[in-house]
Coordinates of C-alpha atoms and ligand atoms in Angstrom, one line a residue:
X6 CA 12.2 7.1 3.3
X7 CA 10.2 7.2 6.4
X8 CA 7.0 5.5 8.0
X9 CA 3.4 7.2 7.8
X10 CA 3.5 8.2 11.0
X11 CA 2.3 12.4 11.1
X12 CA 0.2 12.6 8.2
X13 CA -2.8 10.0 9.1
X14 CA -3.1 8.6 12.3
X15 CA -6.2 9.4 14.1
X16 CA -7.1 7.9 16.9
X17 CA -10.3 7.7 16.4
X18 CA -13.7 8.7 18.3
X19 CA -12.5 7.9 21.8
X20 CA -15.8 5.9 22.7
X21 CA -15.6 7.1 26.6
X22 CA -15.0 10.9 25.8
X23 CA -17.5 10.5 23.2
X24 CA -19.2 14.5 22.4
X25 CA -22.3 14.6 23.4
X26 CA -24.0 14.1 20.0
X27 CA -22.2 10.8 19.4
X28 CA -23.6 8.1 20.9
X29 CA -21.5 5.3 19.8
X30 CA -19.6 2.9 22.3
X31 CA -17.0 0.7 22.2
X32 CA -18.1 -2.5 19.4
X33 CA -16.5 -5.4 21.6
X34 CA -15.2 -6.3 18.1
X35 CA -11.1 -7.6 18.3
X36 CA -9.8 -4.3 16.2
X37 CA -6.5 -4.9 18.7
X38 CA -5.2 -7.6 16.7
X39 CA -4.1 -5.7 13.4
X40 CA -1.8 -3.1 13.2
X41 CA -2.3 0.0 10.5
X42 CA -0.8 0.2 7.0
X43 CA 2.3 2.6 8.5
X44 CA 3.6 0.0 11.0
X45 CA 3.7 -2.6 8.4
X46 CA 5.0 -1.2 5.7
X47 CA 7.8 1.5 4.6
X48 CA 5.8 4.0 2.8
X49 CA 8.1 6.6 0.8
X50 CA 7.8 10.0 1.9
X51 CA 6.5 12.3 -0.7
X52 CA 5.8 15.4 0.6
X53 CA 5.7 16.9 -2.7
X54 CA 3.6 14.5 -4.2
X55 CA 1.8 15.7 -7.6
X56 CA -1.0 13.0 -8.2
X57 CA -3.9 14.9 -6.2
X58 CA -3.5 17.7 -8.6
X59 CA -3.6 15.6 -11.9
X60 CA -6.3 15.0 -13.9
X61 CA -6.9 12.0 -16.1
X62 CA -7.1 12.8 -19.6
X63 CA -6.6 9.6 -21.4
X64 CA -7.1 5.6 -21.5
X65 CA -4.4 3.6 -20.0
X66 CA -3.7 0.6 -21.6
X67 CA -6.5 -1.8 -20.4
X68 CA -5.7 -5.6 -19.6
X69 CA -8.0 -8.0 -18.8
X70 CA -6.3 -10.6 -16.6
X71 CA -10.0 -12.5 -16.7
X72 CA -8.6 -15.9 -18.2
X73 CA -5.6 -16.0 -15.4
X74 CA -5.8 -14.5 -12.4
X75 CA -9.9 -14.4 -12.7
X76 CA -9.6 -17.6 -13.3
X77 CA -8.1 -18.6 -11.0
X78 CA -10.4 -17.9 -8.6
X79 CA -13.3 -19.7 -10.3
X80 CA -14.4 -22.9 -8.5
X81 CA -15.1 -23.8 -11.9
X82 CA -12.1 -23.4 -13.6
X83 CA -12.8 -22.4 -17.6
X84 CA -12.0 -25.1 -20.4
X85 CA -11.1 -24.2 -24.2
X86 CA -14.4 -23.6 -25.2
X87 CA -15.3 -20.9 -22.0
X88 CA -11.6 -19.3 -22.5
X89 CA -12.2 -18.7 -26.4
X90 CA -15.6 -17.1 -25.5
X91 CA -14.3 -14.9 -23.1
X92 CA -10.9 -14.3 -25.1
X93 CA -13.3 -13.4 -28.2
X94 CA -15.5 -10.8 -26.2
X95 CA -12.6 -9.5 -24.9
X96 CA -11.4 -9.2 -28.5
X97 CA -14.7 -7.8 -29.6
X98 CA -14.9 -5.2 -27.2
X99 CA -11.4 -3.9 -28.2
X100 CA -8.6 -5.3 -25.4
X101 CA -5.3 -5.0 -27.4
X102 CA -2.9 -7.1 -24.6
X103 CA -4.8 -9.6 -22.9
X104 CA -3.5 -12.3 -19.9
X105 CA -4.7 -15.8 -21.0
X106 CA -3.7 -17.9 -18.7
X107 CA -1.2 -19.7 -16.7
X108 CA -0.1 -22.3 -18.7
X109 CA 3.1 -24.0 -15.9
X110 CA 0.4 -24.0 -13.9
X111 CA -2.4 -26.0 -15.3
X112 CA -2.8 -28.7 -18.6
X113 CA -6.2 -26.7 -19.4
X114 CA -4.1 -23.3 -19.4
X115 CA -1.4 -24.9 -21.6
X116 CA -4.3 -26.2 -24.0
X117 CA -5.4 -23.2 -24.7
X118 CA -2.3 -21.2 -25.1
X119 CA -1.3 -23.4 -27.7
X120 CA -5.0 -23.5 -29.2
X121 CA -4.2 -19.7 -29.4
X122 CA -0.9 -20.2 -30.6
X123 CA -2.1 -22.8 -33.7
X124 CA -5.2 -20.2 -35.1
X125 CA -4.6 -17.9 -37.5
X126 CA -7.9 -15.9 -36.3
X127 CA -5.9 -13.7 -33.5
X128 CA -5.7 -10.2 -34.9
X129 CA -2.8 -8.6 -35.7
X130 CA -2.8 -6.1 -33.1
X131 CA -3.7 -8.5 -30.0
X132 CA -0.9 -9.3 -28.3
X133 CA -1.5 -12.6 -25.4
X134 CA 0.1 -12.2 -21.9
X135 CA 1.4 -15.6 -19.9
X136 CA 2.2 -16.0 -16.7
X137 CA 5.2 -17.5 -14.9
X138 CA 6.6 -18.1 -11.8
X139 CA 10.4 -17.7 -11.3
X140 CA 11.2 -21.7 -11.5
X141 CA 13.6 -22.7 -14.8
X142 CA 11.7 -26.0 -15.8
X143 CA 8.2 -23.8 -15.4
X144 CA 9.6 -20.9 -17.7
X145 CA 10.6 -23.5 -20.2
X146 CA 6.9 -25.2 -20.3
X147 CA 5.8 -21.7 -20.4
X148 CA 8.1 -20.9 -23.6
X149 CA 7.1 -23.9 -25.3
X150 CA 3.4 -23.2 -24.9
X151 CA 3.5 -19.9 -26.8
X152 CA 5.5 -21.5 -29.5
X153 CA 4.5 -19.7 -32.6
X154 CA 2.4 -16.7 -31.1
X155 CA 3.5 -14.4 -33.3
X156 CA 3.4 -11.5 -30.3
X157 CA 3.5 -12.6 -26.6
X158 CA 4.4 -11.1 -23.3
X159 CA 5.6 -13.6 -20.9
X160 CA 4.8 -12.2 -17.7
X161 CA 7.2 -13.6 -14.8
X162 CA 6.2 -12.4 -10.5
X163 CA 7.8 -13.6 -7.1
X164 CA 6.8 -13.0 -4.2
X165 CA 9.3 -9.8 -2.6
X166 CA 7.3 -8.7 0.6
X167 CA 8.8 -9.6 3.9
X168 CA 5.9 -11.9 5.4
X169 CA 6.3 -13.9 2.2
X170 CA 9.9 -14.0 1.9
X171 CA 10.4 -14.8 5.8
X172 CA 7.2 -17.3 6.0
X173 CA 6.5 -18.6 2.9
X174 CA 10.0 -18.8 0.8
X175 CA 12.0 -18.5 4.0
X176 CA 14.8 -16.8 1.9
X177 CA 16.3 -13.1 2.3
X178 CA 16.2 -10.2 0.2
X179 CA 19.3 -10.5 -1.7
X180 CA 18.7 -14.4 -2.5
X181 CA 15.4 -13.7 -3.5
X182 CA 16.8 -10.8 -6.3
X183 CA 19.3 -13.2 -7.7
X184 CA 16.4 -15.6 -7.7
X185 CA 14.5 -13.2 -9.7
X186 CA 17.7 -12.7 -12.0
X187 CA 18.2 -15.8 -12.6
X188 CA 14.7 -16.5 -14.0
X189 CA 14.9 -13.5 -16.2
X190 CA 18.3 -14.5 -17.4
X191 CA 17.0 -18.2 -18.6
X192 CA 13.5 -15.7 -20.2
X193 CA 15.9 -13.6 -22.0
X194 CA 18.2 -16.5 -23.7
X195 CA 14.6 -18.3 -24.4
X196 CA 12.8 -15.7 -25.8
X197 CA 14.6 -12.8 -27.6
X198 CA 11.7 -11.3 -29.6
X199 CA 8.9 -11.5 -27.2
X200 CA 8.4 -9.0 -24.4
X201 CA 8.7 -9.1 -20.9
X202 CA 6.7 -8.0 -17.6
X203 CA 7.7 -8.3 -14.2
X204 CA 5.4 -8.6 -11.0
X205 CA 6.6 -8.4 -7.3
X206 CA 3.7 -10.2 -5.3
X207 CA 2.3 -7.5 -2.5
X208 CA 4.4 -4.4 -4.4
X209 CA 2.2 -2.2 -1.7
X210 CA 3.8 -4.3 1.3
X211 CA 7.1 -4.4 -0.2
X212 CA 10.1 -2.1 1.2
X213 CA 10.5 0.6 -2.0
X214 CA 13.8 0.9 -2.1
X215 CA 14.2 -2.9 -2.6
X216 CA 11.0 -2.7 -5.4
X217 CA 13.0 0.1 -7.3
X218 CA 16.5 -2.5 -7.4
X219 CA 14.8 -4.8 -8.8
X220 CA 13.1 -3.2 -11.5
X221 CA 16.4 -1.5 -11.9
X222 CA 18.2 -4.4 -12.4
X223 CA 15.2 -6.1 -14.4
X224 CA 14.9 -3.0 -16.8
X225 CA 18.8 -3.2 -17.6
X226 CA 19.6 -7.1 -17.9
X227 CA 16.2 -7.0 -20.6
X228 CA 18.1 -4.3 -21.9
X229 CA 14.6 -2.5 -22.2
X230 CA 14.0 0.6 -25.1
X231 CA 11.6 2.6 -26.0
X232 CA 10.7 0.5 -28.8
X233 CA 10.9 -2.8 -26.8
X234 CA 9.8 -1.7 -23.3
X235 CA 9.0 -4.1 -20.8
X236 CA 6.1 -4.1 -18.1
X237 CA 6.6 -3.5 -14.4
X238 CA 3.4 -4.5 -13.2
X239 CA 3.1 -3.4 -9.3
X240 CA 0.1 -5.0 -7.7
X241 CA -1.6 -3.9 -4.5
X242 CA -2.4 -8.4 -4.6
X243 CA -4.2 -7.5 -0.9
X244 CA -5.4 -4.1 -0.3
X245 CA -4.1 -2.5 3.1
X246 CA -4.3 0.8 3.2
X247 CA -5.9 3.8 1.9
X248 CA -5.8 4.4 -1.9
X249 CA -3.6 7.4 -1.7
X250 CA -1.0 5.3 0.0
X251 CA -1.1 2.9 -3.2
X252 CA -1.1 5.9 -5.2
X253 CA 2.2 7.7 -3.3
X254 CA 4.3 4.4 -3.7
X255 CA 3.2 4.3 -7.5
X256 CA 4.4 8.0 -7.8
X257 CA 7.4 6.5 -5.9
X258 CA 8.4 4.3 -8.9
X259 CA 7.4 6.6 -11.7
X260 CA 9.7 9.5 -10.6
X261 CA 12.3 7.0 -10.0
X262 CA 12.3 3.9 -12.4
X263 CA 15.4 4.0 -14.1
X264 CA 15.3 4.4 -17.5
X265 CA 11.4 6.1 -17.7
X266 CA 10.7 6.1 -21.4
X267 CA 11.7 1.5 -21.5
X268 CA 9.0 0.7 -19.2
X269 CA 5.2 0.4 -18.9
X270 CA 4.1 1.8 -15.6
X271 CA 1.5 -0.9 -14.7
X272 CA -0.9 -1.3 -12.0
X273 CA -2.9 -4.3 -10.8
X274 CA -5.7 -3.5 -7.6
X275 CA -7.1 -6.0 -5.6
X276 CA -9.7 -5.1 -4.0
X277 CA -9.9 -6.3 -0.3
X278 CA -10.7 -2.7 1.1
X279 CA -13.0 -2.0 -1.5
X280 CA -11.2 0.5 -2.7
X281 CA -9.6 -1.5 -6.2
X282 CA -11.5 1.6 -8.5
X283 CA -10.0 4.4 -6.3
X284 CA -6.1 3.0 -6.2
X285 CA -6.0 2.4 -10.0
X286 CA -7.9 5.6 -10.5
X287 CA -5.3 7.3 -8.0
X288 CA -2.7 5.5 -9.4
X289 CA -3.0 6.2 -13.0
X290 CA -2.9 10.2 -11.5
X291 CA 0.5 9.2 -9.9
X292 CA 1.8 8.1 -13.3
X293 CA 0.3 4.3 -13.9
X294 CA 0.0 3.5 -18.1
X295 CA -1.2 0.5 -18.0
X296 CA -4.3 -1.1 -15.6
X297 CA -4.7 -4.9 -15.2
X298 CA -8.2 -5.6 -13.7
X299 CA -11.2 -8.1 -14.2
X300 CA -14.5 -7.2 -16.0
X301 CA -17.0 -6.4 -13.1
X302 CA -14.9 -7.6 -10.8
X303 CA -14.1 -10.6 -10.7
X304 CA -10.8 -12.3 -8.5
X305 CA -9.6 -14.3 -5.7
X306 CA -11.3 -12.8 -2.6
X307 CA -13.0 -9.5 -3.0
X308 CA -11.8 -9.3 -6.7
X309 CA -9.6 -7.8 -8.8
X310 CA -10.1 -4.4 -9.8
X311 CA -13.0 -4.0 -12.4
X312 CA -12.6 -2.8 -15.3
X313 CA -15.9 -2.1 -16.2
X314 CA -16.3 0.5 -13.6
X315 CA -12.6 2.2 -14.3
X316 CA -13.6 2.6 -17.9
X317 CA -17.2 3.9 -17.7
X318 CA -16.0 6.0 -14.9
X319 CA -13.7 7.9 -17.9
X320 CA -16.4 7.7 -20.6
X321 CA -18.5 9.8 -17.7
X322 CA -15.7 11.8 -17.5
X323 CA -15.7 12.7 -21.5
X324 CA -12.8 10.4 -21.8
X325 CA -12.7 8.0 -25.0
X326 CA -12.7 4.8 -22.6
X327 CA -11.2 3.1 -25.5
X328 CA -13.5 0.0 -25.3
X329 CA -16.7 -0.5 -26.9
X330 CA -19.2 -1.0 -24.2
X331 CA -22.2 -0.2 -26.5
X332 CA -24.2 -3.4 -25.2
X333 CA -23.5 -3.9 -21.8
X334 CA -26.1 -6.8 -21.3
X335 CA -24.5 -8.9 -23.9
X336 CA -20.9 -8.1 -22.5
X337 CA -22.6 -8.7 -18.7
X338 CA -24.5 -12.0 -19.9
X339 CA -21.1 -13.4 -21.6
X340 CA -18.9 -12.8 -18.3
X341 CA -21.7 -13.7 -16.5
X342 CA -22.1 -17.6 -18.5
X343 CA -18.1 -17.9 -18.7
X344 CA -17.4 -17.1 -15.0
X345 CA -20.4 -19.1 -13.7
X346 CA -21.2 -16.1 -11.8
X347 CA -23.8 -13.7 -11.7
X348 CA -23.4 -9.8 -11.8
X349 CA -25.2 -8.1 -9.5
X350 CA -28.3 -5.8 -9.7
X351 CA -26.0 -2.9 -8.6
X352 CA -22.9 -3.2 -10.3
X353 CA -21.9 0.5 -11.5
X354 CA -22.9 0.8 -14.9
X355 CA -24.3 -2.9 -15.6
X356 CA -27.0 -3.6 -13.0
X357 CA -30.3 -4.7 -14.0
X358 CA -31.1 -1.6 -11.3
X359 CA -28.7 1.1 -12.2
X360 CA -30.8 3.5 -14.1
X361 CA -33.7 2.8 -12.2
X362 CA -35.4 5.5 -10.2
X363 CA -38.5 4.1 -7.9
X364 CA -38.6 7.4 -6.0
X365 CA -41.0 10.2 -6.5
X366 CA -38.4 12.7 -6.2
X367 CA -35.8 11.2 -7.9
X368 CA -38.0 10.8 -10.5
X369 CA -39.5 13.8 -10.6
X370 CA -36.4 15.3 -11.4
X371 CA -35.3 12.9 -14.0
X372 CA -38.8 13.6 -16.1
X373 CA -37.7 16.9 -15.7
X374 CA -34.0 16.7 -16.9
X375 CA -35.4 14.4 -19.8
X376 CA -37.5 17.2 -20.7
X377 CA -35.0 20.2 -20.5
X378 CA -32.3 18.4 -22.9
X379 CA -31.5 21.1 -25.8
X380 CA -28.1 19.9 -26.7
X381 CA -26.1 17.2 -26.9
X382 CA -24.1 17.5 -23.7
X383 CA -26.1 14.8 -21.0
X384 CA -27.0 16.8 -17.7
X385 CA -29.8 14.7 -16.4
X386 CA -30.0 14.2 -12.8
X387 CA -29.3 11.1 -10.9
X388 CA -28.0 9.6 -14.4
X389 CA -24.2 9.8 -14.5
X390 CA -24.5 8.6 -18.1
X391 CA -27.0 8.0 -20.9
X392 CA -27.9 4.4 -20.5
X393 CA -28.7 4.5 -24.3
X394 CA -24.6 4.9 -24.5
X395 CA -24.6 1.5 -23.0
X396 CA -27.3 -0.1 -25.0
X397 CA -30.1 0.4 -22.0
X398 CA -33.6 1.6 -23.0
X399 CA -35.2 4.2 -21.2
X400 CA -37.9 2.0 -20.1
X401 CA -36.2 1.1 -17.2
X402 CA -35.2 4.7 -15.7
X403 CA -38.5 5.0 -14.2
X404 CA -40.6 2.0 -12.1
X405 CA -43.1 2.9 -9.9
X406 CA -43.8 1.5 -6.4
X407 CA -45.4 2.3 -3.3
X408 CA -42.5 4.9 -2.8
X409 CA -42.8 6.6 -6.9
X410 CA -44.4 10.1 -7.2
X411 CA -46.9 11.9 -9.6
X412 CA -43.7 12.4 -12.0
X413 CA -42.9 8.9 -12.5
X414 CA -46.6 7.8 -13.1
X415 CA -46.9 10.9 -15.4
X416 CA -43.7 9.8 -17.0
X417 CA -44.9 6.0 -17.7
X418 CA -48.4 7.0 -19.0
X419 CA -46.7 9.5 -21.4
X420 CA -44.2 7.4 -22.9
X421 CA -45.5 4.2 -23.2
X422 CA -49.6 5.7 -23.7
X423 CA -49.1 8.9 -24.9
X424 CA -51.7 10.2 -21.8
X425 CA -50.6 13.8 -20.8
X426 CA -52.8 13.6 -17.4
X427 CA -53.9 17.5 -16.1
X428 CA -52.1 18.2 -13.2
X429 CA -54.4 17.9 -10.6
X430 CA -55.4 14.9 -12.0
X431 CA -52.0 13.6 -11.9
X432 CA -52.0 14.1 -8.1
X433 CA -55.6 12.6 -7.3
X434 CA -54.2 9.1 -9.5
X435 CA -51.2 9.0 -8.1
X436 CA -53.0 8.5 -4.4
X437 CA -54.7 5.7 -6.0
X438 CA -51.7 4.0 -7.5
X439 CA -50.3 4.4 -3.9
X440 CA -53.1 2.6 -2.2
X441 CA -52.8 0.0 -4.7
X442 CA -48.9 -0.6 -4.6
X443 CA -49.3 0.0 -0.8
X444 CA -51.4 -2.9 -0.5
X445 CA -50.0 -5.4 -3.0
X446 CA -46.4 -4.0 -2.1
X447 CA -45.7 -4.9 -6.0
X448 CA -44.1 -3.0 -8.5
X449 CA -46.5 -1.1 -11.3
X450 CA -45.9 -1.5 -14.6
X451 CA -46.3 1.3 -17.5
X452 CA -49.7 -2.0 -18.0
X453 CA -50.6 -1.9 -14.8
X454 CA -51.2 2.0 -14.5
X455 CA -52.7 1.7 -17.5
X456 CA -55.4 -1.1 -16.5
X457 CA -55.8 1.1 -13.1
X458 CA -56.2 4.2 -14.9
X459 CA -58.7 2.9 -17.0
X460 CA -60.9 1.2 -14.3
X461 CA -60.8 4.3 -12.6
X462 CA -61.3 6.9 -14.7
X463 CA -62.9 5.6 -18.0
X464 CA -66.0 4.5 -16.5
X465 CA -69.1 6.1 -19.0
X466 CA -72.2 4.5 -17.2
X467 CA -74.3 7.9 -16.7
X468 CA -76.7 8.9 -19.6
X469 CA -76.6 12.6 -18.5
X470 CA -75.2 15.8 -17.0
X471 CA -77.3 16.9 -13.7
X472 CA -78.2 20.3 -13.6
X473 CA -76.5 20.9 -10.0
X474 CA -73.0 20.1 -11.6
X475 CA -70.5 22.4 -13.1
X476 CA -67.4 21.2 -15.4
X477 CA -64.8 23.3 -14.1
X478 CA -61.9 21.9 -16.1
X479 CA -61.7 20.2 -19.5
X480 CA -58.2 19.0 -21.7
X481 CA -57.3 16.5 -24.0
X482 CA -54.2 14.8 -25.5
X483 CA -54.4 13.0 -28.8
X484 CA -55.9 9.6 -27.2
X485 CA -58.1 10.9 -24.5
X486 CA -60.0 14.4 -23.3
X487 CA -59.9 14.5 -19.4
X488 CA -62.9 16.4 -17.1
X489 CA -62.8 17.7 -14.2
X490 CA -66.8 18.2 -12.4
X491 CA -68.3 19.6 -9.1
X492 CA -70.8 18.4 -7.8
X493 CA -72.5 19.0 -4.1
X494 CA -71.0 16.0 -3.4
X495 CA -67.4 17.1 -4.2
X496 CA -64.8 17.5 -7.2
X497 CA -64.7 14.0 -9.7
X498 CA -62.6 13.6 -12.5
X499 CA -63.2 11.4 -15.7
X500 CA -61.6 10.4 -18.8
X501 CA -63.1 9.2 -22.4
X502 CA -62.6 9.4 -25.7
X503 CA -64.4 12.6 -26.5
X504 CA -65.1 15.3 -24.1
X505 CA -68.8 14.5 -23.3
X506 CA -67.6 10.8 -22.8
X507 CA -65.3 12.3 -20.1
X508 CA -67.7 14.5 -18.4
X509 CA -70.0 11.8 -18.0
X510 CA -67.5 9.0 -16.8
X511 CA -66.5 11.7 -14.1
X512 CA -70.4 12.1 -13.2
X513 CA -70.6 8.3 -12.9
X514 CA -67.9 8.1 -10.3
X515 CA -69.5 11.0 -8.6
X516 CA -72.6 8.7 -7.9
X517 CA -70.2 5.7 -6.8
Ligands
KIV616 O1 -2.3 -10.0 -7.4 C1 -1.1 -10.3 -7.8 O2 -0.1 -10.0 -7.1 C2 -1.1 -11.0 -9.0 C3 0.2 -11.2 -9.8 C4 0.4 -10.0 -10.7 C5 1.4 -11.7 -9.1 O3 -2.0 -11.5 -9.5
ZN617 ZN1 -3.8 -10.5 -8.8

């Protein structure tokens, strides 16, 4: 076991020695007054560590730990009727084990575990998680509340990390094990057929070798088997470092729990760094089964990890995600109600914004991709997944504003209008939809072009052709045919229902 010391410790750009091409300089910020992740905490040495050459293949087990720990860090706390909502959706969407609460803790928590625990309408293969603390009377309320639950987990932590145990419990390592033992001991003779979990508060500042005897110890006095294993949960609860740090000390523990095939490698990001998605992600490379997490996000501070993004991130990834996100608004709009908080525009995946292009280029080239699709496999550019997949239309892919291209305005016309514009007629309206977006600085709509379009092009006020003008381009769709004229005045183009109508609205605007 050694520090961190060799393999990441830059220095940093040394603001007075700066190259020439940097010109940064000292912030004046306090940076003095932390110390990095290797002077704080023992991180194992794994030279020959195998998770940056793994790949993930499969679904961990998912569990939502929205109703506890997300919970906990609502200023409005959920009642009965919010948790049930939440509980269904998460039932709906295809959570098998799922954290409801905290029922020592709270009367509302109690409630509802033992609204759980008196409904016949839980299915068969949902089991509820509860959490306690390692304090006899508060693992007896916590028994009683799952009182008939016909599957439970009871789900025990303590704090093991050195600021904790020498400020906050002011007790040593070896009082705080038999603590620990204790608890479990009293969870074993009041609970024989449910399951158990174990969490050591700030498992990534937490010595490993003193991590690895507990779970040790834990594994054997559950007497845990492969077909009654129990959970050790190992929670980065306030990001510090890097996410392959987190991901070393998880391969730590699953190369050297005792006992392997009895216990559920679990993993529980915070995300203070904001770097939750890459340590579970990492983590489940270095051996992690199991991923406790929030849906988009939510947790004390910064959040916990969210699960939204962990499991869309596999579905992109041709990975069964193993959870039916097929209407993301409805699952987004749900959260959003029971949390009393909103999602943002760019959350991955679920953003009002996230399969929106306003660029020109951008959506030039996702026109194009639309348009070269053969197969079934999706390669469209700037769209790591079909937003149909996640119940999104393709209305929203492309807006146009002052900063949207030809392509999009093409696009929008085609799709909502059926108008296949000639290309050079594409390029002249698109000018004009720039001066107008320029000077409102609004958004166009697929209506709005449309209305512009119209007033521009479809304008048949002349009776008749003049002899000094040549039609040097004529097309048609099947709603409109499209002219092109010259004129000694200069190139016009016009639109109308037939193609005389179009030659003459292009010789009207000729004479504007
Ligand atoms: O973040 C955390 O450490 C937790 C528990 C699992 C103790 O929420
Ligand atoms: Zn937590």
């Amino acid at each position: 076991m050694t520090g961190f010391p060799t393999l990441n410790t830059p220095s940093g750009p040394v603001p007075d020695g700066a190259p020439a091409w940097n010109p940064q300089r000292r912030s004046g910020m306090p940076y003095e007054k932390y110390r990095p992740f290797h002077e704080r905490v023992v991180v194992p040495a794994l030279d020959d560590r195998r998770w940056p050459y793994k790949v993930i293949e499969r679904a961990p087990l998912w569990v939502p730990v929205d109703l506890r720990d997300g919970n906990q860090a609502l200023a409005e706390p959920m009642d009965t009727p919010r948790k049930r909502r939440m509980f269904d959706l998460l039932v709906a969407m295809g959570f098998k084990e799922i954290e409801v609460g905290y029922p020592s803790a709270s009367q509302t928590d109690y409630d509802f575990v033992r609204h759980l625990a008196t409904r016949t309408d839980i299915p068969d293969d949902v089991t509820v998680v509860v959490f306690t603390p390692a304090r006899a009377e508060l693992i007896e309320r916590t028994f009683a509340s799952i009182e008939g639950l016909p599957r439970a987990v009871v789900h025990l932590y303590t704090a093991t990390a050195p600021i904790w145990r020498d400020v906050v419990l002011g007790r040593g390592r070896a009082e705080i094990k038999a603590m620990i033992m204790e608890a479990a001991t009293l969870m074993a003779r009041l609970g024989p057929s449910v399951r158990f979990q174990f969490s050591p508060e700030v498992f990534n500042l937490t010595e490993p070798d003193y991590i690895l005897e507990i779970c040790d110890a834990l594994t054997a006095l559950w007497d845990a088997s492969p077909d009654r294993p129990m959970i050790h949960n190992l929670p980065a609860t306030v990001e510090i470092a890097t996410p392959n740090v987190y991901a070393d000390q998880i391969e730590y523990m699953h190369r050297n729990l005792a006992r392997r095939d009895s216990v559920i490698l679990s993993v529980h990001p915070h995300n203070d760094r904001g770097t939750g998605v890459a340590c579970a992600e990492l983590a489940m490379l270095a051996g992690a089964q199991r991923v406790e997490g929030c849906l988009f996000g939510n947790g004390e501070r910064t959040g916990n990890v969210d699960l939204v993004t962990l499991a869309l991130n596999l579905h992109a990834q041709g990975v069964d995600p193993m959870i039916d996100f097929s209407d993301i608004d409805v699952i987004r709009d749900t959260v959003a109600e029971c949390n009393r908080l909103p999602v943002h525009i760019r959350h991955p995946y679920a953003g009002d914004l996230v399969y929106t292009a306003f660029s020109g280029t951008h959506q030039d080239a996702i026109s194009k991709g639309f348009a070269a699709r053969t197969g079934p496999l999706w390669e469209v550019p700037y769209l790591p997944i079909d937003p149909a997949d996640v119940g999104r239309s393709y209305e929203a892919v492309i807006r146009v504003n002052s900063q949207s291209g030809k392509g999009g305005i093409a696009h929008l016309l085609q799709t909502h209008y059926g108008l296949s514009l000639p290309r050079r007629m594409r390029a002249e309206f698109s000018a004009i939809v720039q001066q107008a977006t320029d000077a409102s600085g609004k958004e166009y709509g697929a209506a709005d072009l449309h209305s512009l379009f119209t007033a521009t092009y479809l304008v048949p006020g002349a009776a008749s052709v003049p002899a000094d003008t040549e039609v040097v381009a004529r097309e048609h769709d099947d709603h409109l045919a499209y002219a092109e004229i010259r004129t000694p005045e200069g190139t016009f183009w016009g639109a109308g229902p037939t193609p005389d109508a179009a030659v003459l609205s292009a010789v009207t605007r000729s004479r504007r």
